[in-house]
mmCIF file of C-alpha atoms in Angstrom:
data_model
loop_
_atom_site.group_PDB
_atom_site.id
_atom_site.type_symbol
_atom_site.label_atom_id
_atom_site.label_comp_id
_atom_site.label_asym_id
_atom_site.label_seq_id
_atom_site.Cartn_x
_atom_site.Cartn_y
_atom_site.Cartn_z
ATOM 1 C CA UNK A 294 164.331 64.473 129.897
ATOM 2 C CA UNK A 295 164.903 60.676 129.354
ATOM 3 C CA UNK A 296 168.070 60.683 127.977
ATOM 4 C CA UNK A 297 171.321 59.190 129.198
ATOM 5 C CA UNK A 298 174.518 61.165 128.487
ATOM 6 C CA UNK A 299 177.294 58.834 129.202
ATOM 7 C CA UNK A 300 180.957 60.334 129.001
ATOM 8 C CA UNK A 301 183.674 58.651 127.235
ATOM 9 C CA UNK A 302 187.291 58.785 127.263
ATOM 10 C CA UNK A 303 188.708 61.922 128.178
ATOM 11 C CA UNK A 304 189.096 64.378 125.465
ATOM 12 C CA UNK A 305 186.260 62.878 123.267
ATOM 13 C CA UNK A 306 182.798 64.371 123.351
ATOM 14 C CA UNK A 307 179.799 63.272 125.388
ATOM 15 C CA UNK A 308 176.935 61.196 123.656
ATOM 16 C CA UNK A 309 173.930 61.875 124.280
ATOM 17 C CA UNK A 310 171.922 58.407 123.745
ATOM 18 C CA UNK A 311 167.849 58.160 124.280
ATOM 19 C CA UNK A 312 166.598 54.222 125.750
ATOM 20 C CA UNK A 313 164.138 53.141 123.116
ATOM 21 C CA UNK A 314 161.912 50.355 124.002
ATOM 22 C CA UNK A 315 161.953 47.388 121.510
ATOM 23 C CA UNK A 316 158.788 46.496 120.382
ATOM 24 C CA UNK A 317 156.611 44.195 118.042
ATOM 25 C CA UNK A 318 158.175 44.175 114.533
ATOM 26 C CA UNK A 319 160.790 46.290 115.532
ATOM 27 C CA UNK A 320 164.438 45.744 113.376
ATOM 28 C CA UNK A 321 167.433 47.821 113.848
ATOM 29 C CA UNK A 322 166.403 49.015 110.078
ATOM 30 C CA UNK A 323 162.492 50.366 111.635
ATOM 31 C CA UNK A 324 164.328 51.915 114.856
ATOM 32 C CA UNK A 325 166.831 53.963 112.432
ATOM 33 C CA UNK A 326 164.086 54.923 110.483
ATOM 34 C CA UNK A 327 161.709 56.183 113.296
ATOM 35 C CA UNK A 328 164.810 58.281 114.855
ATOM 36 C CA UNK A 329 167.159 59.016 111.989
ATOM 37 C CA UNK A 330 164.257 59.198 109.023
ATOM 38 C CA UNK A 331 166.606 56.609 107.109
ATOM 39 C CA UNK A 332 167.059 53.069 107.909
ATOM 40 C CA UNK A 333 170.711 53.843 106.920
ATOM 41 C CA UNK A 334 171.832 54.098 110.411
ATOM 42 C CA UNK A 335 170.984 50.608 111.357
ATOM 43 C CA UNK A 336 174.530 49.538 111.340
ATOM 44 C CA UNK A 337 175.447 51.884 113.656
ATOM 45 C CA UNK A 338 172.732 51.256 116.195
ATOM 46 C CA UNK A 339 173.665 47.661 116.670
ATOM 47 C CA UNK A 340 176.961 48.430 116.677
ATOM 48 C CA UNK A 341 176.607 51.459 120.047
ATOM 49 C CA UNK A 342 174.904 48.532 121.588
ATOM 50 C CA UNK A 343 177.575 45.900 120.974
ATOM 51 C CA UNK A 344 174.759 43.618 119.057
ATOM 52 C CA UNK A 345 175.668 42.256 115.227
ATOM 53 C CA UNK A 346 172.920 43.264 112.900
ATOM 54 C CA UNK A 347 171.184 39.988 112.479
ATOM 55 C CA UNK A 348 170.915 39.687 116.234
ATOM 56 C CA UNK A 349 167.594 38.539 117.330
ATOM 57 C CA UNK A 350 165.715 41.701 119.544
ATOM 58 C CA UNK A 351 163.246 40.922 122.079
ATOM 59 C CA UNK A 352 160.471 42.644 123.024
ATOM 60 C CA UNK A 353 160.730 44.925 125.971
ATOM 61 C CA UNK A 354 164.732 45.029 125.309
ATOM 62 C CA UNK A 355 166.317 48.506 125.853
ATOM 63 C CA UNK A 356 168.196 49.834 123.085
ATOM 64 C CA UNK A 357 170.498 52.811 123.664
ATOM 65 C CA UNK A 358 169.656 55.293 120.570
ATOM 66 C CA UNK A 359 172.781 57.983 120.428
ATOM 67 C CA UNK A 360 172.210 61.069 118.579
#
């Protein structure tokens, strides 16, 4: 398996969080999408990897996808 489960303060659950590979013409909106199948959760995925929204992603970055 190629997740990561990293554990967190004691007493609060362990997340489970799959590296995803940015690529051409990726957005936090088309990476929620592709794992979520809603671009809802876009938010959320900038904010797990401490990145604002607008912030600019590279190719080849790693992106920490929790689920």
């Amino acid at each position: 398996s190629n997740s990561i489960s990293v554990m967190q303060a004691e007493g609060t659950p362990v997340v489970h969080a799959y590296p995803y590979i940015v690529r051409r013409g990726d957005s936090f909106w088309k990476i929620s999408l592709k794992f979520h199948g809603t671009g809802t959760k876009a938010s959320q995925i900038a904010e797990d990897n401490n990145l604002s929204l607008d912030a600019h992603l590279n190719i080849g970055d790693t992106l920490l996808i929790h689920y």
